[in-house]
Coordinates of C-alpha atoms in Angstrom, one line a residue:
Chain A
M1 CA -19.6 65.5 -23.5
H2 CA -19.9 65.1 -19.8
K3 CA -18.1 62.2 -18.2
L4 CA -21.0 61.5 -15.8
E5 CA -24.4 62.9 -16.0
F6 CA -27.6 62.5 -13.9
K7 CA -30.7 63.4 -15.9
G8 CA -33.9 63.8 -13.9
V9 CA -33.0 60.8 -11.7
T10 CA -35.6 59.7 -9.1
K11 CA -34.8 56.9 -6.8
T12 CA -37.3 55.4 -4.4
F13 CA -36.7 52.6 -2.0
T14 CA -39.7 50.5 -1.0
T15 CA -39.7 48.9 2.4
R16 CA -42.4 46.7 3.8
N17 CA -45.1 49.3 4.1
R18 CA -43.8 52.5 2.7
S19 CA -41.7 53.9 -0.1
I20 CA -39.0 56.5 0.5
A21 CA -37.9 59.0 -2.1
V22 CA -34.1 59.3 -1.7
L23 CA -33.6 61.3 -4.9
D24 CA -36.2 63.4 -6.8
S25 CA -35.5 64.7 -10.3
F26 CA -31.9 64.9 -9.6
D27 CA -29.6 66.6 -12.2
L28 CA -25.8 66.8 -12.1
Q29 CA -23.0 66.9 -14.6
I30 CA -19.4 65.9 -13.8
Q31 CA -16.5 66.5 -16.3
R32 CA -13.7 64.1 -17.1
G33 CA -10.9 64.5 -14.6
E34 CA -12.9 66.5 -12.1
F35 CA -12.7 65.9 -8.4
V36 CA -16.2 66.4 -7.1
C37 CA -17.2 66.1 -3.5
L38 CA -20.8 65.4 -2.7
L39 CA -21.6 66.9 0.7
G40 CA -24.7 66.4 2.7
P41 CA -26.4 65.1 5.8
S42 CA -26.9 61.4 6.5
G43 CA -29.8 59.9 4.5
C44 CA -29.6 62.6 1.7
G45 CA -28.9 59.9 -0.9
K46 CA -25.1 60.5 -1.4
T47 CA -24.3 56.8 -1.3
T48 CA -27.2 56.1 -3.6
L49 CA -25.7 58.5 -6.1
L50 CA -22.5 56.5 -6.1
H51 CA -24.3 53.2 -6.3
L52 CA -26.2 54.5 -9.4
I53 CA -22.9 55.6 -11.1
A54 CA -21.3 52.2 -10.2
G55 CA -24.3 50.4 -11.6
L56 CA -25.0 48.7 -8.3
E57 CA -28.5 50.2 -8.4
K58 CA -30.8 51.4 -11.1
P59 CA -32.7 54.7 -11.1
T60 CA -36.5 54.5 -10.6
Q61 CA -36.9 57.2 -13.2
G62 CA -34.5 59.2 -15.3
A63 CA -31.1 58.2 -16.5
V64 CA -27.5 58.0 -15.3
L65 CA -25.1 58.5 -18.2
V66 CA -21.4 57.7 -18.5
D67 CA -19.8 59.2 -21.6
G68 CA -23.3 59.9 -22.8
E69 CA -24.4 56.2 -22.5
P70 CA -26.8 55.0 -19.9
V71 CA -25.2 52.9 -17.2
Q72 CA -26.2 49.3 -17.9
K73 CA -24.3 47.2 -15.4
I74 CA -21.4 47.1 -13.0
S75 CA -18.1 47.9 -14.7
R76 CA -14.5 48.1 -13.8
E77 CA -14.4 51.5 -15.5
R78 CA -16.1 52.9 -12.4
V79 CA -14.7 51.4 -9.2
M80 CA -16.3 52.0 -5.9
I81 CA -14.4 52.2 -2.6
F82 CA -17.0 51.2 -0.1
Q83 CA -17.5 52.9 3.2
D84 CA -16.2 49.8 5.0
L85 CA -13.7 49.1 2.2
A86 CA -14.9 45.5 1.6
L87 CA -11.3 44.3 1.4
F88 CA -11.0 40.5 1.3
P89 CA -9.8 39.2 4.6
W90 CA -8.8 35.9 3.2
L91 CA -6.2 37.5 1.0
N92 CA -3.0 39.4 2.0
V93 CA -2.3 42.9 0.9
L94 CA -0.9 41.9 -2.5
G95 CA -3.7 39.4 -3.0
N96 CA -6.2 42.1 -2.6
V97 CA -4.5 44.5 -5.0
V98 CA -4.0 41.9 -7.8
F99 CA -7.6 40.7 -7.4
G100 CA -9.1 42.8 -10.2
L101 CA -6.2 42.0 -12.6
Q102 CA -6.4 38.3 -11.8
M103 CA -10.1 38.4 -12.9
T104 CA -9.1 39.6 -16.3
G105 CA -6.8 36.6 -16.8
M106 CA -3.6 38.7 -16.8
S107 CA -0.5 36.6 -16.3
K108 CA 0.9 36.3 -12.8
P109 CA 4.2 38.2 -13.3
E110 CA 2.4 41.0 -15.1
R111 CA -0.3 41.5 -12.6
R112 CA 2.1 41.4 -9.7
Q113 CA 4.3 44.0 -11.4
I114 CA 1.3 46.4 -11.8
A115 CA 0.0 45.7 -8.3
R116 CA 3.5 46.5 -6.8
R117 CA 3.5 49.8 -8.7
Y118 CA 0.3 50.8 -7.0
L119 CA 1.4 49.6 -3.7
Q120 CA 4.4 51.8 -4.1
L121 CA 2.1 54.7 -5.0
V122 CA 0.3 54.3 -1.7
H123 CA 3.5 53.7 0.3
L124 CA 2.8 50.1 1.2
A125 CA 5.5 48.4 -0.9
E126 CA 7.0 46.6 2.1
F127 CA 3.7 45.3 3.4
E128 CA 2.6 43.2 0.4
R129 CA 2.8 39.9 2.4
T130 CA 1.0 41.3 5.4
N131 CA -2.4 40.0 6.5
L132 CA -5.2 42.7 6.5
H133 CA -6.0 42.4 10.2
E134 CA -2.4 43.4 11.0
L135 CA -2.8 46.7 9.3
S136 CA -4.0 50.0 10.8
G137 CA -7.1 51.8 9.6
G138 CA -5.1 54.2 7.4
M139 CA -3.1 51.4 5.8
K140 CA -6.3 49.5 5.0
Q141 CA -7.6 52.7 3.2
R142 CA -4.4 52.6 1.2
V143 CA -4.9 49.0 0.2
A144 CA -8.4 49.8 -0.9
L145 CA -7.2 52.7 -2.9
A146 CA -4.5 50.6 -4.6
R147 CA -6.9 47.8 -5.3
A148 CA -9.3 50.2 -7.0
L149 CA -6.5 52.0 -8.9
A150 CA -4.9 48.7 -10.1
V151 CA -7.7 48.0 -12.5
N152 CA -7.1 51.5 -14.0
P153 CA -10.7 52.8 -13.9
D154 CA -11.8 56.1 -15.4
V155 CA -13.9 57.0 -12.4
L156 CA -13.2 56.4 -8.7
L157 CA -16.2 56.4 -6.4
M158 CA -15.4 57.0 -2.8
D159 CA -18.0 56.6 -0.1
E160 CA -16.9 58.4 3.1
P161 CA -13.7 56.4 3.1
F162 CA -12.0 58.4 5.8
A163 CA -14.8 58.9 8.2
A164 CA -13.5 56.4 10.8
L165 CA -9.9 57.5 10.8
D166 CA -8.0 59.6 13.4
A167 CA -7.3 63.2 12.4
Q168 CA -3.6 62.8 11.6
T169 CA -4.1 59.8 9.4
R170 CA -6.9 61.5 7.6
D171 CA -4.8 64.6 6.9
L172 CA -2.1 62.4 5.5
L173 CA -4.5 60.6 3.3
H174 CA -6.0 63.9 2.1
A175 CA -2.5 64.9 0.9
E176 CA -1.9 61.6 -0.8
L177 CA -5.2 61.4 -2.5
Q178 CA -4.7 64.9 -3.9
N179 CA -1.3 63.7 -5.2
I180 CA -2.7 60.6 -6.7
W181 CA -5.5 62.5 -8.4
K182 CA -3.0 64.9 -9.9
E183 CA -0.8 62.1 -11.1
T184 CA -3.5 59.8 -12.5
G185 CA -6.0 62.3 -13.7
K186 CA -8.9 60.2 -12.6
T187 CA -12.4 61.5 -12.3
I188 CA -13.2 61.2 -8.6
V189 CA -16.6 61.4 -7.0
F190 CA -16.1 61.6 -3.2
V191 CA -18.9 61.4 -0.7
T192 CA -18.5 63.0 2.7
H193 CA -20.5 64.7 5.4
N194 CA -17.4 66.6 6.5
V195 CA -17.5 70.1 5.1
R196 CA -13.8 70.9 5.4
E197 CA -12.8 67.5 4.0
A198 CA -14.9 68.3 0.9
I199 CA -13.3 71.7 0.5
V200 CA -9.7 70.3 0.9
L201 CA -10.3 67.6 -1.7
G202 CA -12.8 68.9 -4.3
D203 CA -12.6 71.0 -7.4
R204 CA -16.3 71.3 -6.8
V205 CA -18.4 70.8 -3.7
V206 CA -22.0 69.8 -4.4
V207 CA -24.0 70.5 -1.3
L208 CA -27.1 68.3 -1.1
S209 CA -30.3 68.9 0.9
A210 CA -31.8 66.4 3.3
R211 CA -34.0 63.7 1.8
P212 CA -35.0 63.7 -1.0
G213 CA -31.6 64.9 -2.0
R214 CA -31.4 68.0 -4.2
I215 CA -28.6 70.2 -5.0
K216 CA -28.6 73.1 -2.6
R217 CA -25.5 74.7 -3.9
D218 CA -22.7 73.8 -6.4
V219 CA -19.6 75.5 -5.2
A220 CA -16.4 75.7 -7.3
I221 CA -13.3 75.5 -5.1
D222 CA -10.3 77.2 -6.8
L223 CA -7.9 77.4 -3.8
P224 CA -4.4 76.4 -4.6
R225 CA -3.3 72.8 -4.0
P226 CA -2.2 71.0 -2.0
R227 CA -4.7 72.1 0.5
Q228 CA -4.8 71.3 4.2
I229 CA -7.7 71.0 6.5
E230 CA -6.5 73.9 8.8
N231 CA -5.8 76.4 6.0
Y232 CA -7.6 79.7 6.7
A233 CA -9.1 79.8 3.2
V234 CA -10.5 76.3 3.8
V235 CA -12.0 77.2 7.1
D236 CA -13.5 80.4 5.7
L237 CA -15.2 78.6 2.9
A238 CA -16.3 75.9 5.3
R239 CA -18.0 78.5 7.5
G240 CA -20.0 79.8 4.5
I241 CA -21.1 76.3 3.4
L242 CA -22.0 75.3 7.0
D243 CA -24.2 78.4 7.3
L244 CA -25.9 77.3 4.1
M245 CA -26.4 73.8 5.4
R246 CA -27.7 75.0 8.8
E247 CA -30.8 76.2 7.0
D248 CA -31.6 72.6 6.6
I249 CA -33.6 70.8 9.2
V250 CA -31.0 68.2 10.2
T251 CA -28.3 70.7 11.1
T252 CA -26.8 69.4 14.2
E253 CA -25.6 66.3 12.5
F254 CA -22.7 68.1 10.9
E255 CA -21.2 69.4 14.1
V256 CA -21.5 66.0 15.6
A257 CA -20.2 64.3 12.6
E258 CA -17.1 66.4 12.6
R259 CA -16.0 64.7 15.8
V260 CA -17.8 61.4 15.9
P261 CA -17.0 59.0 13.1
Q262 CA -20.3 57.9 11.7
V263 CA -21.1 54.2 11.7
G264 CA -23.5 52.5 9.3
R265 CA -24.7 53.1 5.8
D266 CA -26.8 55.9 4.7
V267 CA -28.7 54.4 1.9
L268 CA -32.0 54.9 3.7
Chain B
M1 CA 9.4 39.2 27.3
F2 CA 7.9 38.5 30.7
S3 CA 4.6 37.4 29.1
K4 CA 6.3 35.1 26.7
I5 CA 8.1 33.3 29.5
R6 CA 4.9 33.2 31.4
L7 CA 3.1 31.7 28.5
A8 CA 5.8 29.1 27.9
N9 CA 5.5 28.2 31.6
L10 CA 1.8 27.8 31.4
V11 CA 2.0 25.6 28.3
A12 CA 4.7 23.4 30.1
D13 CA 2.5 23.3 33.2
A14 CA -0.5 22.2 31.2
R15 CA 1.5 19.4 29.6
A16 CA 2.9 18.2 32.9
H17 CA -0.6 18.1 34.4
K18 CA -1.9 16.1 31.4
I19 CA 1.0 13.6 31.6
A20 CA 0.7 13.2 35.3
F21 CA -3.1 12.6 35.0
F22 CA -2.7 9.9 32.5
V23 CA 0.1 8.2 34.3
C24 CA -2.1 8.2 37.4
L25 CA -5.0 6.7 35.4
L26 CA -2.8 3.9 34.1
A27 CA -1.5 3.2 37.6
L28 CA -5.1 3.2 39.0
W29 CA -6.1 0.8 36.2
Q30 CA -3.1 -1.6 36.9
G31 CA -3.8 -1.3 40.6
L32 CA -7.5 -2.4 40.2
V33 CA -6.3 -5.3 38.1
Q34 CA -3.8 -6.3 40.9
L35 CA -6.7 -6.4 43.4
G36 CA -7.9 -9.3 41.4
L37 CA -11.6 -8.5 41.8
W38 CA -12.5 -9.4 38.2
Q39 CA -11.4 -12.0 35.6
E40 CA -9.0 -10.9 32.9
Y41 CA -11.6 -11.3 30.2
I42 CA -13.9 -8.9 32.0
F43 CA -11.3 -6.4 33.0
P44 CA -8.0 -6.6 31.1
S45 CA -4.7 -5.3 32.4
P46 CA -2.9 -2.4 30.7
L47 CA -0.1 -4.8 29.9
G48 CA -2.5 -7.3 28.4
V49 CA -4.0 -4.6 26.2
A50 CA -0.5 -3.5 25.1
R51 CA 0.4 -7.2 24.3
T52 CA -2.8 -7.5 22.2
L53 CA -2.0 -4.3 20.4
A54 CA 1.5 -5.5 19.6
R55 CA 0.2 -8.9 18.4
G56 CA -2.4 -7.2 16.3
F57 CA 0.2 -5.1 14.6
Q58 CA 2.6 -8.0 14.2
N59 CA 0.1 -10.5 12.6
G60 CA -1.4 -7.7 10.5
T61 CA -5.0 -8.0 11.7
L62 CA -5.0 -4.5 13.1
L63 CA -3.2 -3.0 10.2
I64 CA -5.7 -4.5 7.8
G65 CA -8.5 -3.3 9.9
I66 CA -7.0 0.2 10.0
A67 CA -6.4 0.2 6.3
V68 CA -9.9 -1.0 5.4
S69 CA -11.6 1.5 7.7
L70 CA -9.4 4.4 6.6
Q71 CA -10.0 3.7 2.9
R72 CA -13.7 3.6 3.5
I73 CA -13.8 6.9 5.4
L74 CA -11.4 8.6 3.0
I75 CA -13.6 7.7 0.0
G76 CA -16.9 8.4 1.8
F77 CA -15.6 11.7 3.3
G78 CA -14.1 12.7 0.0
I79 CA -17.4 12.3 -1.8
S80 CA -19.1 14.2 1.0
V81 CA -16.7 17.1 0.8
V82 CA -17.1 17.5 -2.9
F83 CA -20.9 17.2 -3.0
G84 CA -21.4 18.9 0.3
T85 CA -19.6 22.1 -0.6
V86 CA -21.1 22.3 -4.0
L87 CA -24.6 21.7 -2.7
G88 CA -24.0 24.1 0.2
L89 CA -22.8 26.8 -2.2
L90 CA -25.9 26.4 -4.5
I91 CA -28.4 26.2 -1.6
G92 CA -26.8 29.3 0.0
R93 CA -27.0 31.3 -3.2
I94 CA -30.2 30.2 -4.9
R95 CA -33.3 31.0 -2.9
L96 CA -35.5 28.4 -4.6
L97 CA -33.0 25.6 -3.8
Q98 CA -32.8 26.9 -0.2
E99 CA -36.6 26.7 0.2
T100 CA -36.7 23.2 -1.2
I101 CA -33.5 21.1 -1.0
G102 CA -32.3 23.3 1.9
A103 CA -35.4 22.3 3.9
L104 CA -34.9 18.6 3.0
V105 CA -31.3 18.6 4.1
L106 CA -32.2 20.3 7.4
G107 CA -34.9 17.7 8.0
L108 CA -32.6 14.7 7.1
Q109 CA -30.0 16.1 9.4
A110 CA -32.2 15.2 12.4
L111 CA -31.8 11.5 11.5
P112 CA -28.7 9.7 13.0
S113 CA -26.9 8.5 9.9
I114 CA -26.7 4.9 11.1
C115 CA -30.5 4.8 10.5
W116 CA -29.6 4.7 6.8
L117 CA -28.0 1.3 7.2
P118 CA -31.2 -0.8 6.7
I119 CA -32.0 1.1 3.5
A120 CA -28.4 0.8 2.4
L121 CA -28.4 -3.0 3.0
L122 CA -31.7 -3.4 1.1
W123 CA -30.5 -1.4 -1.8
F124 CA -26.8 -2.4 -2.1
G125 CA -26.6 -5.6 -0.1
L126 CA -23.7 -6.4 2.3
S127 CA -21.3 -4.4 0.2
E128 CA -18.8 -1.6 0.2
T129 CA -21.4 0.6 -1.5
A130 CA -23.7 0.2 1.4
I131 CA -21.1 1.3 3.9
L132 CA -20.1 4.2 1.8
F133 CA -23.7 5.3 1.5
V134 CA -23.9 5.4 5.3
V135 CA -20.7 7.3 5.7
V136 CA -21.7 9.8 3.1
M137 CA -25.1 10.3 4.7
G138 CA -23.2 11.0 7.9
A139 CA -20.9 13.6 6.6
L140 CA -22.6 15.1 3.6
L141 CA -25.5 16.9 5.4
S142 CA -23.4 18.6 8.0
I143 CA -20.9 19.8 5.4
T144 CA -23.7 21.1 3.2
L145 CA -25.4 22.9 6.1
A146 CA -22.1 24.5 7.3
T147 CA -21.2 25.6 3.8
E148 CA -24.7 27.1 3.3
A149 CA -24.5 29.0 6.5
G150 CA -21.0 30.3 5.6
V151 CA -22.3 31.4 2.2
R152 CA -25.3 33.1 3.6
N153 CA -23.3 35.0 6.2
T154 CA -20.9 36.3 3.6
P155 CA -21.5 40.1 3.4
P156 CA -23.0 41.0 0.0
R157 CA -20.5 43.8 -0.3
Y158 CA -17.7 41.3 -0.9
V159 CA -19.6 40.1 -4.0
H160 CA -20.3 43.7 -5.0
A161 CA -16.7 44.7 -4.7
A162 CA -15.6 41.6 -6.7
R163 CA -18.0 42.3 -9.5
N164 CA -16.9 45.9 -9.5
L165 CA -13.4 44.7 -10.0
G166 CA -14.4 42.6 -13.0
A167 CA -15.2 39.1 -11.4
R168 CA -18.1 37.3 -13.1
G169 CA -19.8 33.9 -13.0
W170 CA -18.0 31.0 -11.6
R171 CA -15.0 33.2 -10.6
I172 CA -17.2 34.8 -8.0
Y173 CA -17.9 31.5 -6.5
L174 CA -14.4 30.3 -6.6
Y175 CA -12.5 33.4 -5.6
V176 CA -15.0 35.2 -3.4
I177 CA -17.9 33.1 -1.9
L178 CA -15.9 30.0 -1.3
P179 CA -13.0 31.7 0.5
A180 CA -15.3 34.0 2.4
A181 CA -17.2 31.0 3.7
L182 CA -14.0 29.0 4.4
P183 CA -14.0 29.3 8.2
A184 CA -17.6 28.0 8.3
I185 CA -16.8 25.3 5.8
I186 CA -13.8 24.1 7.9
S187 CA -16.0 23.7 11.0
G188 CA -18.4 21.8 8.8
L189 CA -15.7 19.5 7.6
K190 CA -14.6 18.8 11.2
L191 CA -18.1 18.0 12.2
G192 CA -18.6 16.0 9.0
W193 CA -15.5 14.0 9.7
S194 CA -16.5 13.0 13.2
F195 CA -20.0 12.1 12.0
A196 CA -18.5 10.0 9.2
W197 CA -16.2 8.3 11.6
R198 CA -19.0 7.5 14.0
S199 CA -21.3 6.2 11.3
L200 CA -18.5 4.0 9.8
M201 CA -17.7 2.4 13.1
A202 CA -21.4 1.8 13.8
A203 CA -22.0 0.3 10.4
E204 CA -18.9 -1.9 10.6
L205 CA -19.9 -3.0 14.1
L206 CA -23.4 -4.0 12.9
Y207 CA -22.8 -5.6 9.6
V208 CA -20.0 -5.0 7.2
G209 CA -16.8 -6.9 7.5
L210 CA -13.0 -6.3 7.8
G211 CA -12.8 -2.9 9.3
L212 CA -12.0 -1.8 12.8
G213 CA -15.6 -2.1 13.8
Q214 CA -15.5 -5.7 12.8
L215 CA -12.4 -6.3 14.9
L216 CA -14.2 -4.7 17.8
N217 CA -17.1 -7.0 17.4
M218 CA -14.8 -10.0 17.0
G219 CA -13.3 -9.2 20.4
R220 CA -16.7 -9.4 21.9
E221 CA -17.5 -12.7 20.2
L222 CA -14.2 -14.2 21.4
N223 CA -14.8 -12.9 24.9
D224 CA -11.4 -11.1 24.4
M225 CA -11.8 -7.9 26.4
S226 CA -8.2 -6.9 25.7
Q227 CA -8.9 -6.9 22.0
V228 CA -12.0 -4.8 22.5
V229 CA -10.0 -2.2 24.5
A230 CA -7.1 -2.4 22.1
V231 CA -9.3 -1.6 19.1
M232 CA -11.0 1.2 21.0
L233 CA -7.7 2.8 21.7
V234 CA -6.8 2.5 18.0
I235 CA -10.0 4.2 17.0
I236 CA -9.4 7.0 19.5
A237 CA -5.9 7.4 18.2
I238 CA -7.0 7.7 14.6
G239 CA -9.6 10.3 15.5
L240 CA -7.1 12.4 17.5
T241 CA -4.4 12.1 14.9
V242 CA -6.6 13.3 12.1
D243 CA -7.8 16.2 14.2
R244 CA -4.3 17.1 15.3
F245 CA -2.4 16.8 12.0
I246 CA -5.0 17.7 9.4
F247 CA -7.8 19.8 10.7
Q248 CA -6.0 21.8 13.4
P249 CA -3.2 23.0 11.1
V250 CA -5.6 24.0 8.4
E251 CA -7.9 25.8 10.8
S252 CA -5.1 27.7 12.6
R253 CA -3.8 28.8 9.2
V254 CA -7.1 30.2 8.2
R255 CA -7.7 31.8 11.6
E256 CA -4.3 33.4 11.4
R257 CA -4.9 34.8 7.9
W258 CA -8.3 36.2 9.0
G259 CA -7.1 37.4 12.4
L260 CA -9.7 35.4 14.3
G261 CA -7.9 35.2 17.6

């Protein structure tokens, strides 16, 4: 059985006077433990795919299946890391990471112990008392990762989490995310518009077309890990995929997006 | 290092300016009294006011006045905080309530709370209930409106994230919406406090006995200007003390946690 499956999923958003089809008869299967990167231009419905898996939105037609069952509602089995992280500014680092465990009614010592383990995993052990606004962008990413991992979900959904980071920090987090994935064996669905990032991280890179999003190419990446963004093999593969994407109408976006962090959501 | 010293200097300067200004003001006051243009009962001397204050504290009249007024405002404000935040949370989250009760609250807010006194007196007579009613009407609405605004300005993604991590039902209110709205709620509480304090004084001044407002009015009836000024100073002192020792610490802690400058 597939861990995640999209079966003929259509999603249209209706605004005041028109409806926009973001996805049209979309099919995709993702296996347990796979690291899949969804790659595509802004507005191609990448974020919507994550929201559908998370249960934040419902398909207009078709079905989204998890372990063969249709997604009914939001569940901590599938935790989303939002583009802007949505960390809670009224809590310190530890408070954010224990949040999910606190909601289950787990005892204080127990949840702290678990949270500390994940803070160690993301190298933030000595920052547990720090307020969020005192952290750098990369550190906030790590808090978000620890917060999501702490509730031990099956599936991690990541929505362009590294888009706003400087290059060095991003490289570091690429390495750490690969490690964490190897250690925890989570199924990860990672959305990005950065071709090389997708190749560095993914077992598979699913290239989407512009709206309505369709699969343009499903590329298996079997380069040895850990991969780095400047590896020749990565750059080579990236060139191929970029050529493929250039056929699309909204080509220039990628080149720009490589350099300029994108702001705003791409639901519509 | 340099900037730290500079900052300390600035703070010290500001304090010196303040003290110098108030000393000058006192001197000017005493000087005007010395000129002897007005009678003592029209224009009391600083010393006279100080003596009245001391006397009021010694014979207990001021202490009783302070105790009675503080008790009233604490009860009235307490009621307003509880109902105001709950009402604000509900109005902020439930569209139907917002369209109905929300509109009502907004409309009533335009009414100065002392205007509730006639109704309160008709309903409850010359009683503590009447005065509590006026105090609550002063504070409740602004706390409700501030809470509602805070709730509505809470980004939905906080709620999404919390639900995704397993929060449901009342826990979302208690652990997400309330803390997310806290900065707005605190400014609502400050505003509510000052409205409550003003309404209380107005109500006591007009009708209801024993509090500081009553003492103020008594000073007028006795033609004792020094008592009037003494009570005014006490009222100012209480207002400043509450702000300095209750609201400011809470507010600065929240601002520090959130990193709001």
